[in-house]
Short mmCIF file of C-alpha atoms in Angstrom, two decimals:
data_model
loop_
_atom_site.label_atom_id
_atom_site.label_comp_id
_atom_site.label_asym_id
_atom_site.label_seq_id
_atom_site.Cartn_x
_atom_site.Cartn_y
_atom_site.Cartn_z
CA UNK A 1 -18.03 -40.78 -47.21
CA UNK A 2 -20.66 -43.05 -48.91
CA UNK A 3 -22.51 -45.75 -46.97
CA UNK A 4 -20.46 -48.70 -48.30
CA UNK A 5 -17.16 -47.00 -47.44
CA UNK A 6 -18.55 -46.05 -44.04
CA UNK A 7 -19.67 -49.62 -43.33
CA UNK A 8 -16.27 -50.97 -44.42
CA UNK A 9 -14.53 -48.46 -42.17
CA UNK A 10 -16.77 -49.42 -39.25
CA UNK A 11 -16.03 -53.11 -39.87
CA UNK A 12 -12.26 -52.57 -39.90
CA UNK A 13 -12.55 -50.49 -36.78
CA UNK A 14 -14.46 -53.22 -34.93
CA UNK A 15 -11.84 -55.84 -35.89
CA UNK A 16 -9.07 -53.61 -34.59
CA UNK A 17 -11.08 -52.99 -31.42
CA UNK A 18 -11.53 -56.70 -30.68
CA UNK A 19 -7.85 -57.47 -31.41
CA UNK A 20 -6.73 -54.67 -29.10
CA UNK A 21 -9.14 -55.76 -26.36
CA UNK A 22 -7.98 -59.37 -26.53
CA UNK A 23 -4.32 -58.32 -26.46
CA UNK A 24 -4.90 -56.15 -23.41
CA UNK A 25 -6.72 -58.97 -21.61
CA UNK A 26 -3.87 -61.41 -22.37
CA UNK A 27 -1.33 -58.87 -21.17
CA UNK A 28 -3.17 -58.43 -17.90
CA UNK A 29 -3.40 -62.23 -17.50
CA UNK A 30 0.34 -62.58 -18.09
CA UNK A 31 1.11 -59.93 -15.51
CA UNK A 32 -1.07 -61.70 -12.93
CA UNK A 33 0.56 -65.11 -13.59
CA UNK A 34 4.06 -63.66 -13.40
CA UNK A 35 3.21 -61.90 -10.16
CA UNK A 36 2.01 -65.18 -8.66
CA UNK A 37 5.13 -67.06 -9.76
CA UNK A 38 7.46 -64.34 -8.61
CA UNK A 39 5.67 -64.21 -5.29
CA UNK A 40 6.30 -67.94 -4.75
CA UNK A 41 10.00 -67.68 -5.65
CA UNK A 42 10.40 -64.69 -3.37
CA UNK A 43 8.88 -66.66 -0.50
CA UNK A 44 11.28 -69.56 -1.10
CA UNK A 45 14.30 -67.21 -1.20
CA UNK A 46 13.26 -65.63 2.08
CA UNK A 47 13.00 -69.02 3.84
CA UNK A 48 16.43 -70.09 2.53
CA UNK A 49 17.92 -66.84 3.79
CA UNK A 50 16.46 -67.46 7.28
CA UNK A 51 18.00 -70.97 7.39
CA UNK A 52 21.42 -69.54 6.57
CA UNK A 53 21.12 -66.96 9.32
CA UNK A 54 20.15 -69.56 11.95
CA UNK A 55 23.14 -71.77 11.01
CA UNK A 56 25.48 -68.83 11.34
CA UNK A 57 24.00 -68.11 14.75
CA UNK A 58 24.73 -71.69 15.92
CA UNK A 59 28.36 -71.35 14.86
CA UNK A 60 28.63 -68.02 16.59
CA UNK A 61 27.30 -69.56 19.84
CA UNK A 62 29.99 -72.28 19.67
CA UNK A 63 32.71 -69.68 19.26
CA UNK A 64 31.39 -67.58 22.13
CA UNK A 65 31.37 -70.64 24.43
CA UNK A 66 34.97 -71.52 23.49
CA UNK A 67 36.08 -67.94 24.27
CA UNK A 68 34.22 -68.04 27.58
CA UNK A 69 32.00 -65.04 26.78
CA UNK A 70 28.90 -67.25 27.19
CA UNK A 71 28.46 -69.83 29.96
CA UNK A 72 27.65 -73.49 29.21
CA UNK A 73 24.05 -73.21 30.43
CA UNK A 74 23.35 -70.00 28.52
CA UNK A 75 25.02 -71.47 25.41
CA UNK A 76 22.81 -74.57 25.63
CA UNK A 77 19.66 -72.42 26.01
CA UNK A 78 20.60 -70.33 22.97
CA UNK A 79 21.36 -73.46 20.89
CA UNK A 80 17.94 -74.89 21.79
CA UNK A 81 16.11 -71.70 20.76
CA UNK A 82 18.03 -71.27 17.50
CA UNK A 83 17.69 -74.95 16.67
CA UNK A 84 13.92 -74.71 17.16
CA UNK A 85 13.75 -71.83 14.72
CA UNK A 86 16.03 -73.67 12.29
CA UNK A 87 13.78 -76.73 12.29
CA UNK A 88 10.69 -74.57 11.72
CA UNK A 89 12.36 -72.77 8.81
CA UNK A 90 13.55 -76.06 7.33
CA UNK A 91 10.03 -77.50 7.49
CA UNK A 92 8.65 -74.39 5.79
CA UNK A 93 11.32 -74.63 3.11
CA UNK A 94 10.36 -78.23 2.44
CA UNK A 95 6.68 -77.33 1.99
CA UNK A 96 7.49 -74.37 -0.29
CA UNK A 97 9.80 -76.57 -2.36
CA UNK A 98 7.08 -79.20 -2.72
CA UNK A 99 4.59 -76.59 -3.85
CA UNK A 100 7.13 -75.01 -6.16
CA UNK A 101 7.91 -78.32 -7.77
CA UNK A 102 4.48 -78.43 -9.34
CA UNK A 103 4.65 -79.91 -12.87
CA UNK A 104 5.15 -77.31 -15.58
CA UNK A 105 2.11 -78.47 -17.62
CA UNK A 106 -0.14 -77.75 -14.64
CA UNK A 107 1.29 -74.23 -14.30
CA UNK A 108 0.82 -73.62 -17.98
CA UNK A 109 -2.80 -74.84 -17.87
CA UNK A 110 -3.48 -72.55 -14.91
CA UNK A 111 -2.00 -69.57 -16.73
CA UNK A 112 -4.01 -70.41 -19.86
CA UNK A 113 -7.25 -70.67 -17.85
CA UNK A 114 -6.62 -67.31 -16.26
CA UNK A 115 -5.99 -65.70 -19.64
CA UNK A 116 -9.08 -67.32 -21.18
CA UNK A 117 -11.21 -66.22 -18.26
CA UNK A 118 -10.09 -62.63 -18.63
CA UNK A 119 -10.63 -62.56 -22.39
CA UNK A 120 -13.98 -64.38 -22.42
CA UNK A 121 -15.21 -62.48 -19.36
CA UNK A 122 -14.35 -59.15 -20.94
CA UNK A 123 -16.12 -60.08 -24.19
CA UNK A 124 -19.19 -61.29 -22.30
CA UNK A 125 -19.45 -58.14 -20.19
CA UNK A 126 -19.04 -55.87 -23.19
CA UNK A 127 -21.59 -57.83 -25.23
CA UNK A 128 -24.05 -57.68 -22.31
CA UNK A 129 -23.53 -54.09 -21.16
CA UNK A 130 -21.96 -52.40 -24.15
CA UNK A 131 -23.10 -51.77 -27.70
CA UNK A 132 -20.97 -53.72 -30.18
CA UNK A 133 -20.85 -52.04 -33.55
CA UNK A 134 -22.37 -48.82 -32.24
CA UNK A 135 -20.05 -45.88 -32.65
CA UNK A 136 -19.66 -43.12 -30.13
CA UNK A 137 -22.10 -40.29 -30.82
CA UNK A 138 -21.44 -36.68 -30.03
CA UNK A 139 -24.19 -34.41 -28.73
CA UNK A 140 -24.95 -32.98 -32.16
CA UNK A 141 -25.28 -36.49 -33.63
CA UNK A 142 -27.64 -37.60 -30.85
CA UNK A 143 -29.79 -34.50 -31.32
CA UNK A 144 -29.87 -35.09 -35.09
CA UNK A 145 -30.96 -38.71 -34.59
CA UNK A 146 -33.63 -37.67 -32.11
CA UNK A 147 -34.97 -35.13 -34.59
CA UNK A 148 -34.95 -37.75 -37.32
CA UNK A 149 -36.93 -40.08 -35.04
CA UNK A 150 -39.42 -37.30 -34.38
CA UNK A 151 -39.92 -36.72 -38.08
CA UNK A 152 -40.46 -40.42 -38.80
CA UNK A 153 -42.61 -41.41 -35.80
CA UNK A 154 -46.03 -43.06 -36.30
CA UNK A 155 -49.05 -40.94 -37.09
CA UNK A 156 -52.16 -40.76 -34.91
CA UNK A 157 -54.05 -43.36 -36.95
CA UNK A 158 -51.18 -45.88 -36.69
CA UNK A 159 -50.91 -45.43 -32.95
CA UNK A 160 -54.65 -45.81 -32.49
CA UNK A 161 -54.64 -49.11 -34.36
CA UNK A 162 -52.10 -50.48 -31.87
CA UNK A 163 -53.75 -49.05 -28.74
CA UNK A 164 -56.46 -50.79 -26.75
CA UNK A 165 -59.60 -48.68 -27.08
CA UNK A 166 -62.09 -50.67 -25.04
CA UNK A 167 -63.54 -48.82 -22.03
CA UNK A 168 -62.35 -49.90 -18.61
CA UNK A 169 -65.84 -50.99 -17.56
CA UNK A 170 -69.27 -51.38 -19.13
CA UNK A 171 -71.20 -48.06 -19.19
CA UNK A 172 -74.50 -47.55 -17.43
CA UNK A 173 -77.24 -48.58 -19.90
CA UNK A 174 -79.29 -45.45 -19.24
CA UNK A 175 -76.26 -43.22 -19.70
CA UNK A 176 -75.34 -45.08 -22.88
CA UNK A 177 -78.86 -44.51 -24.24
CA UNK A 178 -78.61 -40.78 -23.47
CA UNK A 179 -75.28 -40.56 -25.28
CA UNK A 180 -76.73 -42.33 -28.31
CA UNK A 181 -79.59 -39.82 -28.45
CA UNK A 182 -77.05 -37.01 -28.10
CA UNK A 183 -75.08 -38.39 -31.05
CA UNK A 184 -78.20 -38.42 -33.18
CA UNK A 185 -79.12 -34.89 -32.18
CA UNK A 186 -75.66 -33.48 -32.85
CA UNK A 187 -75.53 -35.26 -36.21
CA UNK A 188 -78.53 -33.19 -37.28
CA UNK A 189 -77.19 -29.94 -35.76
CA UNK A 190 -73.64 -29.61 -37.05
CA UNK A 191 -73.24 -26.02 -35.89
CA UNK A 192 -74.24 -26.59 -32.26
CA UNK A 193 -71.06 -25.83 -30.29
CA UNK A 194 -72.62 -26.64 -26.94
CA UNK A 195 -73.93 -29.92 -28.29
CA UNK A 196 -70.48 -30.95 -29.50
CA UNK A 197 -68.94 -29.90 -26.17
CA UNK A 198 -71.36 -32.14 -24.31
CA UNK A 199 -70.75 -34.95 -26.82
CA UNK A 200 -66.96 -34.70 -26.50
CA UNK A 201 -67.14 -34.95 -22.70
CA UNK A 202 -69.62 -37.81 -22.86
CA UNK A 203 -67.59 -39.84 -25.35
CA UNK A 204 -64.47 -39.34 -23.24
CA UNK A 205 -66.34 -40.50 -20.14
CA UNK A 206 -67.26 -43.70 -22.01
CA UNK A 207 -63.64 -44.25 -23.07
CA UNK A 208 -64.44 -43.52 -26.72
CA UNK A 209 -61.49 -41.17 -27.07
CA UNK A 210 -61.39 -41.27 -30.85
CA UNK A 211 -65.01 -40.10 -31.07
CA UNK A 212 -64.29 -37.59 -28.30
CA UNK A 213 -61.41 -35.88 -30.08
CA UNK A 214 -63.35 -35.83 -33.35
CA UNK A 215 -66.11 -33.94 -31.58
CA UNK A 216 -63.48 -31.66 -30.07
CA UNK A 217 -62.05 -30.99 -33.53
CA UNK A 218 -65.51 -29.88 -34.63
CA UNK A 219 -65.73 -27.53 -31.64
CA UNK A 220 -62.44 -25.88 -32.65
CA UNK A 221 -63.58 -25.67 -36.26
CA UNK A 222 -66.80 -23.93 -35.24
CA UNK A 223 -65.04 -21.51 -32.90
CA UNK A 224 -62.37 -20.61 -35.43
CA UNK A 225 -60.11 -17.88 -34.12
CA UNK A 226 -62.07 -17.85 -30.86
CA UNK A 227 -60.81 -21.34 -29.94
CA UNK A 228 -58.96 -21.17 -26.63
CA UNK A 229 -55.82 -22.82 -25.27
CA UNK A 230 -58.07 -25.10 -23.23
CA UNK A 231 -59.86 -26.23 -26.39
CA UNK A 232 -56.59 -27.30 -28.00
CA UNK A 233 -55.25 -28.80 -24.77
CA UNK A 234 -58.43 -30.90 -24.45
CA UNK A 235 -57.99 -32.03 -28.05
CA UNK A 236 -54.41 -33.09 -27.39
CA UNK A 237 -55.45 -34.91 -24.21
CA UNK A 238 -58.12 -36.92 -26.00
CA UNK A 239 -55.78 -37.78 -28.88
CA UNK A 240 -53.06 -39.00 -26.52
CA UNK A 241 -55.56 -41.14 -24.63
CA UNK A 242 -56.85 -42.57 -27.91
CA UNK A 243 -53.26 -43.49 -28.85
CA UNK A 244 -52.59 -45.26 -25.56
CA UNK A 245 -50.40 -42.51 -24.06
CA UNK A 246 -48.41 -41.76 -27.21
CA UNK A 247 -48.00 -38.14 -28.35
CA UNK A 248 -48.44 -38.29 -32.11
CA UNK A 249 -47.43 -35.50 -34.52
CA UNK A 250 -51.11 -34.51 -34.73
CA UNK A 251 -51.43 -34.34 -30.94
CA UNK A 252 -48.21 -32.35 -30.73
CA UNK A 253 -49.63 -29.85 -33.22
CA UNK A 254 -52.61 -29.34 -30.90
CA UNK A 255 -50.20 -28.91 -27.98
CA UNK A 256 -48.27 -26.22 -29.87
CA UNK A 257 -51.49 -24.31 -30.69
CA UNK A 258 -52.51 -24.44 -27.03
CA UNK A 259 -49.13 -23.11 -25.90
CA UNK A 260 -49.19 -20.38 -28.53
CA UNK A 261 -52.40 -19.12 -26.91
CA UNK A 262 -51.31 -19.74 -23.32
CA UNK A 263 -47.65 -20.66 -22.63
CA UNK A 264 -48.59 -21.51 -19.03
CA UNK A 265 -51.24 -24.11 -19.89
CA UNK A 266 -50.48 -27.10 -17.66
CA UNK A 267 -51.98 -29.90 -19.76
CA UNK A 268 -50.24 -28.71 -22.91
CA UNK A 269 -46.93 -28.25 -21.08
CA UNK A 270 -47.11 -31.78 -19.69
CA UNK A 271 -47.68 -33.30 -23.13
CA UNK A 272 -44.95 -31.13 -24.64
CA UNK A 273 -42.51 -32.68 -22.17
CA UNK A 274 -43.89 -36.18 -22.74
CA UNK A 275 -43.41 -35.79 -26.49
CA UNK A 276 -39.76 -34.88 -25.95
CA UNK A 277 -39.26 -37.83 -23.60
CA UNK A 278 -40.72 -40.22 -26.18
CA UNK A 279 -38.50 -38.97 -29.00
CA UNK A 280 -35.06 -39.06 -27.42
CA UNK A 281 -34.82 -35.57 -25.91
CA UNK A 282 -34.83 -36.15 -22.13
CA UNK A 283 -32.95 -32.86 -21.68
CA UNK A 284 -35.84 -30.82 -23.05
CA UNK A 285 -38.45 -32.99 -21.32
CA UNK A 286 -36.73 -32.45 -17.99
CA UNK A 287 -36.60 -28.66 -18.39
CA UNK A 288 -40.26 -28.45 -19.39
CA UNK A 289 -41.46 -30.64 -16.53
CA UNK A 290 -39.25 -29.03 -13.91
CA UNK A 291 -40.54 -25.59 -14.87
CA UNK A 292 -44.14 -26.88 -14.84
CA UNK A 293 -43.75 -28.40 -11.37
CA UNK A 294 -42.48 -25.10 -9.98
CA UNK A 295 -45.70 -23.32 -10.94
CA UNK A 296 -48.13 -26.14 -10.11
CA UNK A 297 -50.13 -27.05 -7.05
CA UNK A 298 -50.28 -30.55 -5.62
CA UNK A 299 -53.86 -30.97 -6.85
CA UNK A 300 -53.01 -30.44 -10.55
CA UNK A 301 -53.65 -33.57 -12.60
CA UNK A 302 -50.21 -33.62 -14.26
CA UNK A 303 -48.20 -33.47 -11.02
CA UNK A 304 -48.45 -37.19 -10.14
CA UNK A 305 -47.29 -38.54 -13.55
CA UNK A 306 -44.45 -36.01 -13.68
CA UNK A 307 -43.26 -36.86 -10.16
CA UNK A 308 -43.14 -40.56 -11.07
CA UNK A 309 -40.83 -39.91 -14.03
CA UNK A 310 -38.84 -36.72 -13.53
CA UNK A 311 -35.97 -38.14 -11.44
CA UNK A 312 -35.23 -40.70 -14.15
CA UNK A 313 -35.60 -37.95 -16.75
CA UNK A 314 -33.12 -35.79 -14.84
CA UNK A 315 -30.61 -38.65 -14.75
CA UNK A 316 -31.01 -39.22 -18.49
CA UNK A 317 -30.53 -35.49 -19.05
CA UNK A 318 -27.24 -35.58 -17.10
CA UNK A 319 -28.56 -33.77 -14.02
CA UNK A 320 -27.19 -35.48 -10.90
CA UNK A 321 -28.56 -35.26 -7.35
CA UNK A 322 -31.82 -33.71 -8.56
CA UNK A 323 -34.55 -33.10 -5.99
CA UNK A 324 -37.95 -32.35 -7.55
CA UNK A 325 -39.67 -29.20 -6.31
CA UNK A 326 -42.63 -29.96 -4.08
CA UNK A 327 -45.78 -28.32 -5.52
CA UNK A 328 -47.64 -26.20 -3.02
CA UNK A 329 -51.04 -27.28 -1.78
CA UNK A 330 -53.74 -25.07 -3.22
CA UNK A 331 -54.83 -22.55 -0.61
CA UNK A 332 -58.53 -22.34 0.16
CA UNK A 333 -60.27 -19.02 -0.04
CA UNK A 334 -60.81 -16.45 -2.78
CA UNK A 335 -58.22 -16.05 -5.52
CA UNK A 336 -57.06 -12.75 -6.96
CA UNK A 337 -59.36 -13.20 -9.99
CA UNK A 338 -62.32 -13.91 -7.75
CA UNK A 339 -61.62 -10.85 -5.65
CA UNK A 340 -61.30 -8.69 -8.75
CA UNK A 341 -64.60 -10.02 -10.05
CA UNK A 342 -66.20 -9.32 -6.68
CA UNK A 343 -65.03 -5.73 -6.83
CA UNK A 344 -67.09 -5.17 -9.99
CA UNK A 345 -70.37 -6.24 -8.34
CA UNK A 346 -72.77 -4.10 -6.42
CA UNK A 347 -71.97 -3.54 -2.76
CA UNK A 348 -74.65 -5.94 -1.60
CA UNK A 349 -73.76 -8.69 -4.08
CA UNK A 350 -70.07 -8.26 -3.45
CA UNK A 351 -70.48 -8.63 0.28
CA UNK A 352 -72.58 -11.74 -0.19
CA UNK A 353 -70.04 -13.29 -2.57
CA UNK A 354 -67.07 -12.56 -0.34
CA UNK A 355 -68.84 -13.83 2.75
CA UNK A 356 -69.46 -17.14 1.04
CA UNK A 357 -65.85 -17.48 -0.14
CA UNK A 358 -64.20 -16.33 3.06
CA UNK A 359 -66.45 -17.83 5.72
CA UNK A 360 -65.06 -21.35 5.55
CA UNK A 361 -61.46 -20.20 5.52
CA UNK A 362 -62.02 -17.79 8.41
CA UNK A 363 -63.77 -20.41 10.50
CA UNK A 364 -61.07 -22.99 9.90
CA UNK A 365 -58.25 -20.60 10.73
CA UNK A 366 -60.00 -19.63 13.94
CA UNK A 367 -60.64 -23.21 15.06
CA UNK A 368 -57.87 -25.30 13.49
CA UNK A 369 -55.21 -22.80 12.50
CA UNK A 370 -53.44 -22.72 9.16
CA UNK A 371 -50.32 -21.74 7.25
CA UNK A 372 -48.96 -18.19 7.09
CA UNK A 373 -49.99 -18.07 3.42
CA UNK A 374 -53.61 -18.81 4.32
CA UNK A 375 -53.66 -16.03 6.92
CA UNK A 376 -52.08 -13.69 4.36
CA UNK A 377 -54.75 -14.55 1.79
CA UNK A 378 -57.52 -13.78 4.27
CA UNK A 379 -55.94 -10.41 5.11
CA UNK A 380 -55.63 -9.61 1.38
CA UNK A 381 -59.28 -10.52 0.79
CA UNK A 382 -60.53 -7.99 3.32
CA UNK A 383 -58.07 -5.41 2.06
CA UNK A 384 -59.45 -5.67 -1.49
CA UNK A 385 -62.97 -5.25 -0.12
CA UNK A 386 -61.92 -2.17 1.85
CA UNK A 387 -62.69 -3.75 5.22
CA UNK A 388 -59.45 -2.62 6.82
CA UNK A 389 -60.70 -3.04 10.38
CA UNK A 390 -61.34 -6.73 9.81
CA UNK A 391 -58.01 -7.11 8.00
CA UNK A 392 -56.26 -5.42 10.93
CA UNK A 393 -57.99 -7.72 13.42
CA UNK A 394 -56.89 -10.78 11.46
CA UNK A 395 -53.33 -9.43 11.35
CA UNK A 396 -53.29 -9.06 15.13
CA UNK A 397 -54.62 -12.60 15.53
CA UNK A 398 -51.98 -13.94 13.13
CA UNK A 399 -49.21 -12.13 15.02
CA UNK A 400 -50.31 -13.87 18.20
CA UNK A 401 -50.43 -17.26 16.45
CA UNK A 402 -46.97 -16.90 14.88
CA UNK A 403 -45.25 -15.12 17.74
CA UNK A 404 -41.52 -15.91 17.51
CA UNK A 405 -41.72 -17.20 13.92
CA UNK A 406 -40.11 -14.37 11.98
CA UNK A 407 -40.58 -15.97 8.57
CA UNK A 408 -44.31 -16.44 9.13
CA UNK A 409 -44.69 -12.94 10.56
CA UNK A 410 -42.94 -11.48 7.52
CA UNK A 411 -45.47 -13.23 5.24
CA UNK A 412 -48.60 -11.96 7.03
CA UNK A 413 -47.20 -8.44 7.57
CA UNK A 414 -46.29 -8.14 3.89
CA UNK A 415 -49.89 -9.07 3.02
CA UNK A 416 -51.12 -6.47 5.50
CA UNK A 417 -48.96 -3.75 3.94
CA UNK A 418 -50.20 -4.68 0.47
CA UNK A 419 -53.78 -4.49 1.75
CA UNK A 420 -53.19 -1.01 3.14
CA UNK A 421 -53.19 -1.95 6.80
CA UNK A 422 -50.76 0.15 8.82
CA UNK A 423 -48.92 -1.69 11.56
#
């Protein structure tokens, strides 16, 4: 179907839609008016029926008195009661008749107003909340349009021209002078990787993100195949900041190179999700961010911006009743990498390194307490170092602290078994 035929078909479809909508609104209005009129006639018929019943009752009382089945006093009491009801029904009938004798033009105007209100109200609501002229799109069509938008989005240079690039506050004059000297030095030493690294960080600190990412590009060029995921993630970060928060195709390319080197890189994963959110793919953005949150700690820089957006992203992706995972607080003390590095040192150096890393954690657990995970990490640290007596002592202390808490005891005992401490 060519575009002109498609437009003509869409136009005919919209005309049919509006005609059908108006007809349905008029039909509903007619039903409401008829229900009101029928309700009034039904009320009048009921009152007339009551009057007839009361009159029959009066005649029946007269006959009963003549036959002697009802005494004079009882007959008079019954006449009074039935007459009271008859007068009340007659008064009600008079009021209903007066209301029902409303002029026909007034009734017609009322019916017309109701119909107009329904039609105009429906059109107004649809025009305000709906999308006139916009056809229903299946999932494949929406994905195709999102991909088309991604292919045609603005480049980095276009986004930078629209973004405010002024620093948030005036830099320190002395620091500014140092950066200017650094620029001059690096300009004369184009192969100085460390110089460009310092320049990139300095320009970013000044808010000169365009100059910062250009320096970062030079770093990657000099490193060649040795460029790391962090190098590309930093480049993407600076480009996004230079574009005012927009992930351009060039920034996305840097994100992809970072993820190719390290699929777990947090900065790159965050921007990968942001790119999808900006180009009409909330479903993919939600999956990326949800997965990133589940492996992050509360201190990670990307956690706060994700938490502020992910519930809306989940709703847009069709995920109802979503509860974001709560990132764990980073545990103090030596990490597995640090412990492994310590194991490669000499005995004296290793002991000194571990003492520095563990001392603060050990002191805090002894004086303030801590989570089961922190106790488990301390046990693991001494296990890696081969200090099983100290690990065993910490296990015993932890068992006293968490007495009755089976979940916590399971955590610390599992750490003890992994460290080689026999219970």
